[in-house]
Coordinates of C-alpha atoms in Angstrom, one line a residue:
Chain U
X1 CA 17.0 22.4 1.5
X2 CA 15.2 19.2 2.7
X3 CA 17.8 18.4 5.3
X4 CA 17.7 14.8 6.3
X5 CA 15.1 12.6 4.6
X6 CA 14.3 9.0 5.4
X7 CA 12.2 6.3 3.8
X8 CA 9.8 4.6 4.5
X9 CA 8.1 6.6 7.2
X10 CA 6.3 3.3 8.5
X11 CA 6.9 -0.2 7.9
X12 CA 5.5 -3.7 9.2
X13 CA 7.6 -6.7 8.8
X14 CA 7.1 -10.2 9.8
X15 CA 9.9 -12.1 11.8
X16 CA 12.6 -13.2 9.5
X17 CA 11.9 -10.7 6.6
X18 CA 14.6 -8.3 5.5
X19 CA 14.5 -4.7 4.7
X20 CA 16.6 -1.6 4.0
X21 CA 15.9 1.8 5.6
X22 CA 17.2 4.7 3.4
X23 CA 18.7 8.0 4.6
X24 CA 19.8 11.0 2.4
X25 CA 21.1 14.4 3.5
X26 CA 21.6 17.5 1.4
X27 CA 23.8 19.6 3.8
X28 CA 27.1 18.2 2.4
X29 CA 27.9 16.8 5.8
X30 CA 30.8 14.3 6.2
X31 CA 29.3 12.2 9.1
X32 CA 26.1 10.3 9.3
X33 CA 24.5 8.1 12.1
X34 CA 21.7 5.6 12.6
X35 CA 19.9 5.6 16.0
X36 CA 17.0 3.5 17.4
X37 CA 14.7 5.0 19.9
X38 CA 12.6 2.7 22.3
X39 CA 10.2 4.1 24.9
X40 CA 12.2 5.2 28.0
X41 CA 15.5 4.2 26.5
X42 CA 16.4 7.5 24.8
X43 CA 18.5 7.3 21.5
X44 CA 21.0 4.5 21.0
X45 CA 23.5 4.7 18.4
X46 CA 23.5 1.6 16.0
X47 CA 26.2 2.5 13.4
X48 CA 28.0 5.7 12.2
X49 CA 29.9 6.8 9.3
X50 CA 32.6 9.4 10.1
X51 CA 33.2 10.1 6.5
X52 CA 32.5 8.5 3.1
X53 CA 33.9 5.2 2.8
X54 CA 34.0 4.4 6.6
X55 CA 31.6 2.8 8.9
X56 CA 31.8 2.0 12.6
X57 CA 29.8 0.1 15.2
X58 CA 27.8 2.0 17.9
X59 CA 26.3 0.9 21.1
X60 CA 23.8 -1.6 19.6
X61 CA 25.0 -2.9 16.2
X62 CA 23.8 -6.6 16.5
X63 CA 21.3 -7.6 13.9
X64 CA 22.1 -4.6 11.5
X65 CA 24.4 -3.7 8.7
X66 CA 25.0 -0.3 7.1
X67 CA 26.2 1.0 3.7
X68 CA 27.6 4.5 3.2
X69 CA 26.6 4.6 -0.4
X70 CA 28.2 8.0 -1.2
X71 CA 28.6 11.3 0.8
X72 CA 24.7 11.9 0.7
X73 CA 23.3 8.4 1.5
X74 CA 23.5 6.0 4.3
X75 CA 21.4 3.0 4.5
X76 CA 20.6 0.5 7.3
X77 CA 19.8 -3.0 6.7
X78 CA 17.9 -5.6 8.8
X79 CA 18.8 -9.0 7.3
X80 CA 16.4 -11.1 9.5
X81 CA 13.9 -8.9 11.4
X82 CA 13.1 -9.8 15.0
X83 CA 10.4 -8.5 17.3
X84 CA 13.0 -6.9 19.5
X85 CA 13.8 -4.6 16.5
X86 CA 10.5 -2.9 16.8
X87 CA 11.4 0.6 17.3
X88 CA 11.6 4.1 15.8
X89 CA 14.7 4.5 13.6
X90 CA 16.4 7.9 13.2
X91 CA 19.1 8.9 10.8
X92 CA 21.2 12.0 11.6
X93 CA 24.1 13.8 9.9
X94 CA 26.7 16.3 11.2
X95 CA 29.8 18.2 10.2
X96 CA 32.5 17.8 13.0
X97 CA 33.6 21.3 13.4
X98 CA 33.7 23.1 16.6
X99 CA 32.9 21.2 19.8
X100 CA 29.2 20.3 19.8
X101 CA 28.9 17.9 16.9
X102 CA 25.4 19.2 16.3
X103 CA 23.5 16.5 14.7
X104 CA 20.5 17.0 12.3
X105 CA 18.0 14.3 12.5
X106 CA 15.5 12.9 9.9
X107 CA 11.8 12.5 10.6
X108 CA 12.2 8.8 11.6
X109 CA 11.0 5.4 10.4
X110 CA 8.5 3.6 12.6
X111 CA 9.1 -0.1 12.2
X112 CA 7.0 -2.9 13.8
X113 CA 8.2 -6.5 13.5
X114 CA 5.4 -9.1 14.1
Chain R
X1 CA 30.9 2.7 30.4
X2 CA 28.9 5.8 29.8
X3 CA 25.8 6.7 31.9
X4 CA 23.6 9.8 32.0
X5 CA 20.8 10.5 34.5
X6 CA 18.0 12.8 34.1
X7 CA 14.5 12.9 35.6
X8 CA 12.0 11.0 33.6
X9 CA 9.1 13.7 34.0
X10 CA 8.7 17.2 35.1
X11 CA 5.5 19.3 35.0
X12 CA 5.5 23.1 35.3
X13 CA 3.0 25.9 34.8
X14 CA 3.0 28.2 31.8
X15 CA 5.0 31.3 32.4
X16 CA 7.1 29.7 35.1
X17 CA 10.8 28.6 35.1
X18 CA 11.9 25.0 35.0
X19 CA 15.2 23.3 35.4
X20 CA 16.0 19.9 34.1
X21 CA 19.2 18.3 35.5
X22 CA 21.6 15.8 34.0
X23 CA 24.4 14.1 35.8
X24 CA 26.9 12.0 33.8
X25 CA 29.4 9.3 34.4
X26 CA 31.6 8.9 31.1
X27 CA 34.9 7.5 30.3
X28 CA 35.8 10.8 28.6
X29 CA 34.2 14.2 28.4
X30 CA 34.4 16.9 25.8
X31 CA 31.1 18.6 26.1
X32 CA 27.3 18.4 27.0
X33 CA 24.6 19.0 24.6
X34 CA 20.8 19.3 24.9
X35 CA 18.1 18.3 22.4
X36 CA 14.5 18.8 22.2
X37 CA 11.9 16.4 20.9
X38 CA 8.2 16.8 20.3
X39 CA 5.9 13.8 20.3
X40 CA 6.3 12.1 17.0
X41 CA 8.9 14.4 15.8
X42 CA 12.7 14.4 15.3
X43 CA 15.3 15.6 18.0
X44 CA 16.6 19.1 17.4
X45 CA 19.6 20.6 18.8
X46 CA 19.2 23.3 21.6
X47 CA 22.6 24.1 23.2
X48 CA 26.1 23.0 24.0
X49 CA 28.4 23.5 26.9
X50 CA 32.1 22.5 26.8
X51 CA 33.4 24.8 29.6
X52 CA 31.9 25.6 33.2
X53 CA 29.3 28.2 33.3
X54 CA 26.1 29.3 31.7
X55 CA 25.2 29.6 28.1
X56 CA 22.0 31.7 27.2
X57 CA 20.0 31.4 24.1
X58 CA 16.8 33.3 24.2
X59 CA 14.5 31.7 26.8
X60 CA 16.8 28.6 27.1
X61 CA 20.0 28.5 29.1
X62 CA 22.4 25.6 29.8
X63 CA 24.8 25.2 32.6
X64 CA 27.8 22.9 33.1
X65 CA 30.0 22.0 36.1
X66 CA 32.8 19.8 34.9
X67 CA 34.0 19.0 38.4
X68 CA 30.6 17.9 39.6
X69 CA 29.9 16.0 36.3
X70 CA 26.6 17.9 36.2
X71 CA 24.6 20.1 34.0
X72 CA 21.2 21.5 33.6
X73 CA 18.8 23.1 31.0
X74 CA 16.8 26.1 32.2
X75 CA 13.7 27.1 30.4
X76 CA 12.2 30.5 31.3
X77 CA 8.7 32.0 30.6
X78 CA 7.4 28.5 29.9
X79 CA 5.0 28.3 26.9
X80 CA 2.7 25.5 26.0
X81 CA 4.7 24.6 22.9
X82 CA 7.8 23.8 25.3
X83 CA 6.0 20.5 26.2
X84 CA 8.4 18.0 24.7
X85 CA 11.1 15.6 25.8
X86 CA 14.6 17.0 26.5
X87 CA 17.8 14.9 26.2
X88 CA 21.3 15.5 27.5
X89 CA 24.0 14.1 25.4
X90 CA 27.8 13.6 26.1
X91 CA 30.5 13.9 23.6
X92 CA 33.4 11.9 25.1
X93 CA 36.4 13.2 23.2
X94 CA 37.7 15.6 20.7
X95 CA 38.1 12.7 18.2
X96 CA 34.9 11.1 18.9
X97 CA 31.9 11.2 16.6
X98 CA 29.7 9.6 19.0
X99 CA 27.1 11.3 21.2
X100 CA 25.8 9.3 24.2
X101 CA 22.2 10.4 25.1
X102 CA 20.4 10.3 28.4
X103 CA 17.0 8.7 28.5
X104 CA 15.2 11.9 28.3
X105 CA 12.9 14.1 30.5
X106 CA 9.3 14.6 29.5
X107 CA 8.3 18.2 30.2
X108 CA 4.6 18.9 30.5
X109 CA 3.5 22.6 30.7
X110 CA 0.1 23.1 32.1
X111 CA -2.1 26.3 32.0

């Protein structure tokens, strides 16, 4: 099993360009998440999808959109990139049984916006 | 709002014991998790506490005091490979899918 995969691994954009970050999981999890991680800021939730067909805003949703394409795939779109969106983006998935909501993370996408 | 406080950096000697503290102020509380992240890598789940007390998993233990809104991660017999960042994270409710993460503690293990 590959777990959670993300593409691309690295990306450089110019201000105003758009792009879509792809995420897929093969663990048959219902829930998926997008986080951004900035130095000294920990992980901040952008959007999440509790189950196929639903999406909800997290802590920092402005400037982003998401699509839960099917149970496996959850994409994050930047419509008009800004330098403030330079960050490392992590996708995660989980199955909400038990108490921990243990989340499994992908390897991340390192995005630079010039 | 939600806030979690943990030290930004900790240094410890190989073979020693280190404790990483986490205090939280959240609008609801269901449980406290810990994640490990090596430089350039993805976070990975370490442990979870929902009830007061100590949970042990090999060299790692995690403690929770709900009345004090406080928890800690204890790493014993430190190894060089334990050098990483450690994040505490709160789940606020049984129906909540969200985890709120602390800013992380960078642990450096020195020979």
